[in-house]
Short mmCIF file of C-alpha atoms and ligand atoms in Angstrom, two decimals:
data_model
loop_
_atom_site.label_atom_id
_atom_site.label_comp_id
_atom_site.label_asym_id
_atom_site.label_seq_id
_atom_site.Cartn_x
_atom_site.Cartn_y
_atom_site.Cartn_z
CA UNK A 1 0.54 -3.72 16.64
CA UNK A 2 4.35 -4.28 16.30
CA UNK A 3 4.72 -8.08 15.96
CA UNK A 4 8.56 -7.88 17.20
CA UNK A 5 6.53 -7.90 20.75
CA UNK A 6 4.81 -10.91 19.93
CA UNK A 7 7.95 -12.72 18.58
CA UNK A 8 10.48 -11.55 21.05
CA UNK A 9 14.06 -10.90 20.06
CA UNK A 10 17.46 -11.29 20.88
CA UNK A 11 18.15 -9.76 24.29
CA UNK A 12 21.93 -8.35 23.23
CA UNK A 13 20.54 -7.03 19.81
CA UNK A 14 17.82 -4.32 20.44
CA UNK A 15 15.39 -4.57 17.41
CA UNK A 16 15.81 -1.78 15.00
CA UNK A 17 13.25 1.24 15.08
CA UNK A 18 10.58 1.48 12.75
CA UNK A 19 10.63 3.62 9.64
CA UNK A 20 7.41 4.63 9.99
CA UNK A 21 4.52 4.09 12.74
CA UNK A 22 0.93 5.44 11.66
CA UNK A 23 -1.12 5.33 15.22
CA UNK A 24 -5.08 5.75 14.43
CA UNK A 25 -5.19 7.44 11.63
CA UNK A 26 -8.46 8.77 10.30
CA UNK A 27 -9.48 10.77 6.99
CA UNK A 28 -12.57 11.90 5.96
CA UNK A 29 -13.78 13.32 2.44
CA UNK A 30 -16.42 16.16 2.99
CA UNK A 31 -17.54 14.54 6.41
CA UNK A 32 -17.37 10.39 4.51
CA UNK A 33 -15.07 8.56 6.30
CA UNK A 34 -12.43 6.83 4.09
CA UNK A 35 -9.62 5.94 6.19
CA UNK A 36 -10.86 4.51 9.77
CA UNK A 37 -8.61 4.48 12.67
CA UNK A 38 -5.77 2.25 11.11
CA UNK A 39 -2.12 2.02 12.55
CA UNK A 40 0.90 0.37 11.18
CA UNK A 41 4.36 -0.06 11.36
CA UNK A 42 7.03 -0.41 8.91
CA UNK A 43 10.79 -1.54 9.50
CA UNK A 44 13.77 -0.15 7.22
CA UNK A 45 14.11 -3.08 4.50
CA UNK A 46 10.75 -4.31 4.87
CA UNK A 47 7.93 -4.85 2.00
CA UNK A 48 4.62 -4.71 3.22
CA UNK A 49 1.82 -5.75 0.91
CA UNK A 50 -1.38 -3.60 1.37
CA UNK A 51 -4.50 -5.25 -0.39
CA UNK A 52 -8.23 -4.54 -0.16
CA UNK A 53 -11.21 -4.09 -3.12
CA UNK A 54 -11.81 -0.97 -4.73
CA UNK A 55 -12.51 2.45 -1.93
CA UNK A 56 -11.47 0.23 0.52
CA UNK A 57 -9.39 3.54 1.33
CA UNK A 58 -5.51 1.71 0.08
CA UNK A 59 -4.47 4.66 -1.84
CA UNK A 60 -6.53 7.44 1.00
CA UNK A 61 -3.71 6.11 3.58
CA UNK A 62 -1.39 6.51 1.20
CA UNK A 63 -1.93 9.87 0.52
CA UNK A 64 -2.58 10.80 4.06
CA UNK A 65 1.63 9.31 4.96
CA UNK A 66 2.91 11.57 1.94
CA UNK A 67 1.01 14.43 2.96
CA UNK A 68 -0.88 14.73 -0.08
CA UNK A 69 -4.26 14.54 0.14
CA UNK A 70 -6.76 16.63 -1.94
CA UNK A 71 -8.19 19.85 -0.31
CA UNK A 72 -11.21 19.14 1.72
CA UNK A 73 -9.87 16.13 2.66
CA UNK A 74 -9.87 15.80 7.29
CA UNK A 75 -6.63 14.35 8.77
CA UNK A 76 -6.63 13.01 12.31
CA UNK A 77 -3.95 10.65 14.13
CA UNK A 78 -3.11 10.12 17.30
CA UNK A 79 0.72 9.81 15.42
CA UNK A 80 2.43 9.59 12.04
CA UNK A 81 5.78 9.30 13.09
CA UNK A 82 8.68 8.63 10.21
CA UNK A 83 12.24 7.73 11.26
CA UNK A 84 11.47 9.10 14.65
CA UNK A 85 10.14 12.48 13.81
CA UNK A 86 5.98 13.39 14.10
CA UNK A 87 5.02 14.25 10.78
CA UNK A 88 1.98 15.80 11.99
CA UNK A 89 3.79 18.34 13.76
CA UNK A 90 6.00 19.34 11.14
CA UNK A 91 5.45 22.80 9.20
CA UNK A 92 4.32 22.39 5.81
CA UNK A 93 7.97 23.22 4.60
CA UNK A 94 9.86 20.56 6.11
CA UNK A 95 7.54 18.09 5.48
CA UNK A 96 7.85 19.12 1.74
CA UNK A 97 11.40 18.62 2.08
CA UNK A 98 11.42 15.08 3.61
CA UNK A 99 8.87 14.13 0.91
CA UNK A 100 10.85 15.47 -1.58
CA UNK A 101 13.85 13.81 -0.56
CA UNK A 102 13.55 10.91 1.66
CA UNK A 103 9.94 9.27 0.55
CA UNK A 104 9.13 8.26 -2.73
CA UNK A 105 6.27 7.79 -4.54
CA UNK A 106 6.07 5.52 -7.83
CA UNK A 107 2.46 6.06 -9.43
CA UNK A 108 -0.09 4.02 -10.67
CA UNK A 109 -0.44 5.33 -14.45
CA UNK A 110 3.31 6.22 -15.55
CA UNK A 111 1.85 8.13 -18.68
CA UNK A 112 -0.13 10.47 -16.86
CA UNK A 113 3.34 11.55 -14.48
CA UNK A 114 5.00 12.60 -17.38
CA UNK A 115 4.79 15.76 -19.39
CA UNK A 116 3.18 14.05 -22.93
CA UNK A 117 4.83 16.53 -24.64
CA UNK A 118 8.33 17.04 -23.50
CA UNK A 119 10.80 14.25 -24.89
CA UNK A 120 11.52 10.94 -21.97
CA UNK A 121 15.32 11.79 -21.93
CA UNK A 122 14.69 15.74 -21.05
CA UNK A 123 12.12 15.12 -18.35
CA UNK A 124 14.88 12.40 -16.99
CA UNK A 125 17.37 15.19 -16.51
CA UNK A 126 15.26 17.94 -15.16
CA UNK A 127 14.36 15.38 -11.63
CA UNK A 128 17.96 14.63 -11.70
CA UNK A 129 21.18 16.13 -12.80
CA UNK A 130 23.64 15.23 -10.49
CA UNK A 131 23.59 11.50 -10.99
CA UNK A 132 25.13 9.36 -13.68
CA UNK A 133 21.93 9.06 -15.67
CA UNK A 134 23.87 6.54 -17.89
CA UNK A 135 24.04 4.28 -15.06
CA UNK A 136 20.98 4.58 -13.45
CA UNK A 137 19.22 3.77 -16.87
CA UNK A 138 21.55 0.65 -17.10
CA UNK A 139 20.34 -0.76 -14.02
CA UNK A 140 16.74 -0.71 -15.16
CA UNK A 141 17.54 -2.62 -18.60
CA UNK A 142 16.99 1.02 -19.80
CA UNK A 143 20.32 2.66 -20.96
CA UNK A 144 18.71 2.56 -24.63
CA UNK A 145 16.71 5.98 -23.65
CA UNK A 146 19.67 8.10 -23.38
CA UNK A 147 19.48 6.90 -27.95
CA UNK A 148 16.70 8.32 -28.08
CA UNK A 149 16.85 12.00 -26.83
CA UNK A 150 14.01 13.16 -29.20
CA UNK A 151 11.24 10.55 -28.25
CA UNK A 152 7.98 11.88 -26.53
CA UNK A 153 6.08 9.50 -23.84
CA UNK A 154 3.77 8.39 -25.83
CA UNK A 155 7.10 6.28 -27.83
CA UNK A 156 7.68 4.04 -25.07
CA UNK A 157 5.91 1.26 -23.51
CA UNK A 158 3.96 1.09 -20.14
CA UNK A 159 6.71 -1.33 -18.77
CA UNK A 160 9.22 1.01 -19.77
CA UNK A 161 7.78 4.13 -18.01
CA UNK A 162 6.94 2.15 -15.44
CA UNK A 163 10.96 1.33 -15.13
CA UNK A 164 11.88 5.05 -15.50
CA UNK A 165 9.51 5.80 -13.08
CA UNK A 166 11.13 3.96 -10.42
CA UNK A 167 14.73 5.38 -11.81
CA UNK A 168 12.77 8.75 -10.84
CA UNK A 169 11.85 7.72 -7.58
CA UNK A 170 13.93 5.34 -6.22
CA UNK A 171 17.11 5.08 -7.58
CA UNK A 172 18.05 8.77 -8.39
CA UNK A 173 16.73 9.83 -4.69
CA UNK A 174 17.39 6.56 -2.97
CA UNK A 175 14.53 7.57 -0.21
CA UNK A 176 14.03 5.80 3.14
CA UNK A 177 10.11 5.11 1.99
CA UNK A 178 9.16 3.92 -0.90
CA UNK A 179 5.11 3.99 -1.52
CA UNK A 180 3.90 2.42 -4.47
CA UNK A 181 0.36 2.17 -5.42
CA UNK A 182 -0.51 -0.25 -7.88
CA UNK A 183 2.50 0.25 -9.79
CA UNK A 184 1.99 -3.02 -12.40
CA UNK A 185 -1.64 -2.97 -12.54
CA UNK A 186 -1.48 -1.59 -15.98
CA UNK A 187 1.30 -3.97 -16.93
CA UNK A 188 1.24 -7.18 -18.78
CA UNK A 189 2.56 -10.69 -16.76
CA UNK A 190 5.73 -10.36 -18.25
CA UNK A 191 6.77 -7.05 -17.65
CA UNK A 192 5.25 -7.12 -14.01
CA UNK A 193 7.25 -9.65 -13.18
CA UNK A 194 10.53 -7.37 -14.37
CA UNK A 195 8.83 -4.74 -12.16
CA UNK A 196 8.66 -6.85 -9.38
CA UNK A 197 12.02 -8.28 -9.56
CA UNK A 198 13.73 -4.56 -9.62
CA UNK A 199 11.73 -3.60 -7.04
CA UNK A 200 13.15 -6.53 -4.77
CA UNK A 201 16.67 -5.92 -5.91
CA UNK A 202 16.63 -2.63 -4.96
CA UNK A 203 14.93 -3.36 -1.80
CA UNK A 204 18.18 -5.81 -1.55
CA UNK A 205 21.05 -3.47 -2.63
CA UNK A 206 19.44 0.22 -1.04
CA UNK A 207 17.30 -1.10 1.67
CA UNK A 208 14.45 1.30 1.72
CA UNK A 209 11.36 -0.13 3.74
CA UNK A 210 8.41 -0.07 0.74
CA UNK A 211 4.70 0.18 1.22
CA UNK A 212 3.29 -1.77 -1.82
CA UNK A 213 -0.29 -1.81 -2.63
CA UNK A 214 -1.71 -4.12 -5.13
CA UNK A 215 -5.00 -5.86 -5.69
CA UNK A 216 -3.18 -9.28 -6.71
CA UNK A 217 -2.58 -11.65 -3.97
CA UNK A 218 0.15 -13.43 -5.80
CA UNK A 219 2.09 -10.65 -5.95
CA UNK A 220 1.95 -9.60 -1.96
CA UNK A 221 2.73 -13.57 -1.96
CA UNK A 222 5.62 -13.24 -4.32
CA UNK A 223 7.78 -10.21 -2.79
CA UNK A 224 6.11 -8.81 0.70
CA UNK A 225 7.00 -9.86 4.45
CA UNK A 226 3.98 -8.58 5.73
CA UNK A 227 0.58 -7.71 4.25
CA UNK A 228 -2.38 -5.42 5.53
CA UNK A 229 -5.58 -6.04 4.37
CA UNK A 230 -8.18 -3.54 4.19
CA UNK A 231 -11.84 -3.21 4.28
CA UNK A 232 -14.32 -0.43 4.17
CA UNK A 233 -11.52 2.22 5.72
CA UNK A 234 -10.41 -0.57 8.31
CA UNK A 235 -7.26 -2.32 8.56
CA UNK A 236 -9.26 -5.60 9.24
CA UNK A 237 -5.79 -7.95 9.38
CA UNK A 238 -1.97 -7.40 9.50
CA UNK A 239 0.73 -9.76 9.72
CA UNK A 240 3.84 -11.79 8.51
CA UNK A 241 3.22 -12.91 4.92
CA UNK A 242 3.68 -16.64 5.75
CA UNK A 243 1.28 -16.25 8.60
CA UNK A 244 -2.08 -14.32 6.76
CA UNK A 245 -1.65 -16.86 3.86
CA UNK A 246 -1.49 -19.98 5.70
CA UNK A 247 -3.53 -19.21 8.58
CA UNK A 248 -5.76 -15.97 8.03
CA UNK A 249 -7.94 -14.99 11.37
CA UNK A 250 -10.61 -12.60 9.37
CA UNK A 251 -13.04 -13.98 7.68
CA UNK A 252 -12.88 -11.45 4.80
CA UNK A 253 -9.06 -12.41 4.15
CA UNK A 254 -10.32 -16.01 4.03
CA UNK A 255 -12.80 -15.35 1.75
CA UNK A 256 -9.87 -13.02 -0.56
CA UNK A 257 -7.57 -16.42 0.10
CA UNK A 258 -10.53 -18.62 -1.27
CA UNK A 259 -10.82 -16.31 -3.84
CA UNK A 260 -7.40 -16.71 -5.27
CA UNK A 261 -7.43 -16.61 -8.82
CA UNK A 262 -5.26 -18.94 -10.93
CA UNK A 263 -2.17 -17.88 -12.32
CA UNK A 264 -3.62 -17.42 -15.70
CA UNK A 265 -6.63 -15.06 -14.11
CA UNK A 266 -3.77 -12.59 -12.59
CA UNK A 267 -4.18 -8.87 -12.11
CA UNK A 268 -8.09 -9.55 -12.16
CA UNK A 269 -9.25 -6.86 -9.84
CA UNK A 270 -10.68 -7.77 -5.98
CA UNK A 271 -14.53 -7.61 -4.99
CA UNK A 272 -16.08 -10.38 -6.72
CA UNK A 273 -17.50 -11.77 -3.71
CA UNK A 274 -21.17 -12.15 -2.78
CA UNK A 275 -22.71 -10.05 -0.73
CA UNK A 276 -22.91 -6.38 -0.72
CA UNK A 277 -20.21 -3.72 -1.90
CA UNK A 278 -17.92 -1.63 0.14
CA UNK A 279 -20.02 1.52 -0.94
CA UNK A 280 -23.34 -0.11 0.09
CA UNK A 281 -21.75 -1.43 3.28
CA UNK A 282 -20.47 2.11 4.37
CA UNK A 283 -24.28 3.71 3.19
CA UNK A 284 -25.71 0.74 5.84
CA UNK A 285 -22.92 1.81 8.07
CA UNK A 286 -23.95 5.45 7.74
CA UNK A 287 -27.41 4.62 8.48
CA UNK A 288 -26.50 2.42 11.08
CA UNK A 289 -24.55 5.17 12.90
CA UNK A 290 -27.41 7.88 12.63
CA UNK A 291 -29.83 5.09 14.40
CA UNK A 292 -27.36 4.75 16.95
CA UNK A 293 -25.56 1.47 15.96
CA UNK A 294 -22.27 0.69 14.41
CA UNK A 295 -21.27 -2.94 14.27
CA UNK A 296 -18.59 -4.37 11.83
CA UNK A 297 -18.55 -3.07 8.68
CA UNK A 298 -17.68 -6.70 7.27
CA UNK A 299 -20.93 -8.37 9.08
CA UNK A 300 -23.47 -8.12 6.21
CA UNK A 301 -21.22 -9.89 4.08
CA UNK A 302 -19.90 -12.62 6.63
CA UNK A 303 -20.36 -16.28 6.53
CA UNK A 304 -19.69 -16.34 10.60
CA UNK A 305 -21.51 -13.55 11.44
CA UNK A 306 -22.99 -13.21 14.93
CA UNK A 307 -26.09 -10.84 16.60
CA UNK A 308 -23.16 -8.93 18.53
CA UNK A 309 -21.30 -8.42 15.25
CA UNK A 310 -24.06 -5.99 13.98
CA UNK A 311 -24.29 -4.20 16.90
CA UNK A 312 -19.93 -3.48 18.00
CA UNK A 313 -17.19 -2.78 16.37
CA UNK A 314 -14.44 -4.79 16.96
CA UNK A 315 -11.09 -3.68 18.06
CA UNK A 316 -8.17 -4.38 16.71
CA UNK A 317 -6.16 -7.92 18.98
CA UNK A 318 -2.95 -9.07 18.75
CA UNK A 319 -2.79 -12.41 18.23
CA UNK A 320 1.10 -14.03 17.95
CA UNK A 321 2.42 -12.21 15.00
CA UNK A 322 -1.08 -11.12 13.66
CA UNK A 323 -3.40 -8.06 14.40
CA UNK A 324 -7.02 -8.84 13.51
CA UNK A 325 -10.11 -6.47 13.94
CA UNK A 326 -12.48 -9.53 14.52
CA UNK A 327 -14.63 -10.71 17.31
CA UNK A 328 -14.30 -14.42 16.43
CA UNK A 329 -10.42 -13.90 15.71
CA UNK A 330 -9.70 -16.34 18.88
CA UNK A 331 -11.96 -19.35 17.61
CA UNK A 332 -10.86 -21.94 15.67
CA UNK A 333 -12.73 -21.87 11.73
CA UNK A 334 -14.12 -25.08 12.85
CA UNK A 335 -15.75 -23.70 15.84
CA UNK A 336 -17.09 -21.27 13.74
CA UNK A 337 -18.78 -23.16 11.65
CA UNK A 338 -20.60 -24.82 14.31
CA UNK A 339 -21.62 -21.67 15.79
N1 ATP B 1 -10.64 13.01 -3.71
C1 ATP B 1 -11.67 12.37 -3.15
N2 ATP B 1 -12.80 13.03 -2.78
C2 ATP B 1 -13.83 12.39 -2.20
N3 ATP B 1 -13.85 11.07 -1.94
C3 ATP B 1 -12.76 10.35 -2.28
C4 ATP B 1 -11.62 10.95 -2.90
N4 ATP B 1 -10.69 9.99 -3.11
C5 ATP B 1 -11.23 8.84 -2.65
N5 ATP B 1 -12.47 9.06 -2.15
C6 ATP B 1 -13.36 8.04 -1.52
O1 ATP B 1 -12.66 7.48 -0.42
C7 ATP B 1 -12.84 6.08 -0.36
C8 ATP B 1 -11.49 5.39 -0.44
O2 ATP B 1 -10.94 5.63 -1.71
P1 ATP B 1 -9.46 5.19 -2.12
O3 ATP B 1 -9.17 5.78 -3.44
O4 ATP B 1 -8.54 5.49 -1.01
O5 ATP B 1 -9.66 3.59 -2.23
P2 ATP B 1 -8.67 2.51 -2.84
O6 ATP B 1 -8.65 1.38 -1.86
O7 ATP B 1 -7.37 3.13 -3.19
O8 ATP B 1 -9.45 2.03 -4.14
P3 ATP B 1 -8.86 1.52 -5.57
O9 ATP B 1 -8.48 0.09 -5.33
O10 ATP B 1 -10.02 1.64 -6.48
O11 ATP B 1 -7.70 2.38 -5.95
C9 ATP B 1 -13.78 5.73 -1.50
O12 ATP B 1 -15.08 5.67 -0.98
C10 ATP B 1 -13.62 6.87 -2.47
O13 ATP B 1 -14.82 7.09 -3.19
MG1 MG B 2 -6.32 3.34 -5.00
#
């Protein structure tokens, strides 16, 4: 899984430890499996880009790192280790405490993570105090708030929540771990692209590692080192940015490549291909399973599907720098397409 073993490294310089290392993590919802066996790693510094359609389970894993997952919701891992400590292990306490302080969490929909009815500047001071809220704000193009102590949520823009989100949870805490899930989905080109470029700054200047999901390919393109793509619960591909977009092994991140929409189309949410949908795919799976077989979630939608595909799951390879869950990873497309 860790592609510094595929790469090697410098035999004076021992590579740094990862961040965070989920090892076959599984969750369930009420017995439905969202999340299915998936393990990562993540280095201190390092973006990586997770993409996959909608329920593909993106925002399930996240939940499942932070320890925040809804009641009724099934954890199992075989490890969820974060800066060498077993999360799993921890008592609920601590791991409140390292969430509260050393991972944090920029949301999806700023409005709804702010009191509506309490005024921007007041909510600012009650998360943090003990900075120079002047300053922070400055950084984010934002010092204009601290003008405008009476204005309520609703006053502001998206893009500027958005911004004072990330003052909330990554420059007033500084954590280790940033997670963000779908932070600009909401947001227009323009004021993505501001996101974006304070995210990577900060990145730069306070080096925390950042888990990014997104549905927009040119995004992961634009500020990730490595992206994880995920379908149906399964981390199907993971590898160096430069790698997955110029040479992808899966077939379904070939067909999300193919499916690149133009600049102009950005932000246009995944899933448009042909074939059926992650939720029908998981009801075959389900039936499938009861009848005794369980074969690649992908294969009813796969243009190099074989007879053994519908009948095994494929594990996950390492290939060079890549990790693919594929059991035509090793051929060449062109051998494929003769098959
Ligand atoms: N609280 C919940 N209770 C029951 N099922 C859930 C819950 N949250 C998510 N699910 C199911 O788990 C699966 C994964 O959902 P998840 O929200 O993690 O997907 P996602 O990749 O983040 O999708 P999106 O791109 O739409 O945000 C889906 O089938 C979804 O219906
Ligand atoms: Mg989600």
């Amino acid at each position: 899984m860790n592609d510094r073993q595929a790469t090697g490294s410098p035999v004076t310089d021992p590579p740094p430890a990862d961040l965070l290392t989920v090892s076959d993590l599984h969750v369930d919802y009420a017995g439905r499996p969202a999340v299915r066996g998936v393990s990562l790693s993540l280095r201190r510094g390092e973006i990586l880009g997770l993409v996959g359609e909608s329920g593909s389970g993106k925002s399930t894993l996240c939940s499942a790192i932070t320890g925040v997952l809804p009641a009724g919701a099934r954890v199992r891992a075989a490890g969820l280790r974060f800066d060498g400590r077993e999360l799993t292990e921890l008592p609920p306490e601590d791991m409140r405490r390292i969430r509260a302080s050393r991972i944090g969490v920029v949301p999806q929909r700023p409005m709804t993570s702010l009191s509506p009815s309490t005024p921007v500047l007041r909510q600012m001071r009650w998360y943090h105090d003990g900075h120079d809220l002047a300053d922070l704000l400055a950084q984010v193009g934002l010092r204009a708030v601290l003008d405008r102590p009476r204005d309520h949520p609703h006053r502001f823009s998206g893009g500027q929540l958005q911004r004072l989100l990330i003052v909330l949870a990554a420059l007033a805490r500084q954590p280790d771990l940033l997670i963000a899930d779908e932070p600009t989905t909401t947001l227009d080109a323009t004021v993505q692209a501001q996101v974006l470029r304070l995210l990577l700054d900060l990145r730069d200047r306070l080096g925390p590692a950042i888990l990014y999901v997104t549905h927009d390919l040119a995004v992961v393109a634009q500020i990730c080192d490595r992206v994880g793509v995920m379908y149906a619960g399964r981390l199907v591909e993971s590898g160096p940015v430069s790698q997955i977009f110029t040479a992808p092994r899966h077939p379904y991140t070939r067909a999300l490549l193919a499916a690149l929409p133009a600049r102009t189309e950005r932000g246009r949410r995944l899933g448009a291909m042909p074939g059926h949908t992650v939720a029908e795919v998981t009801l075959s799976r389900e039936r499938g399973a009861r009848a005794g077989s369980a074969g690649c979630a992908f294969a009813p939608r796969c243009p190099v599907v074989l007879a053994r595909c519908h009948e095994e799951e494929p594990t996950p390879i390492t290939m060079g720098t890549d990790v693919v869950r594929c059991h035509r990873a090793g051929e060449t497309p062109e051998a494929e397409e003769d098959a």
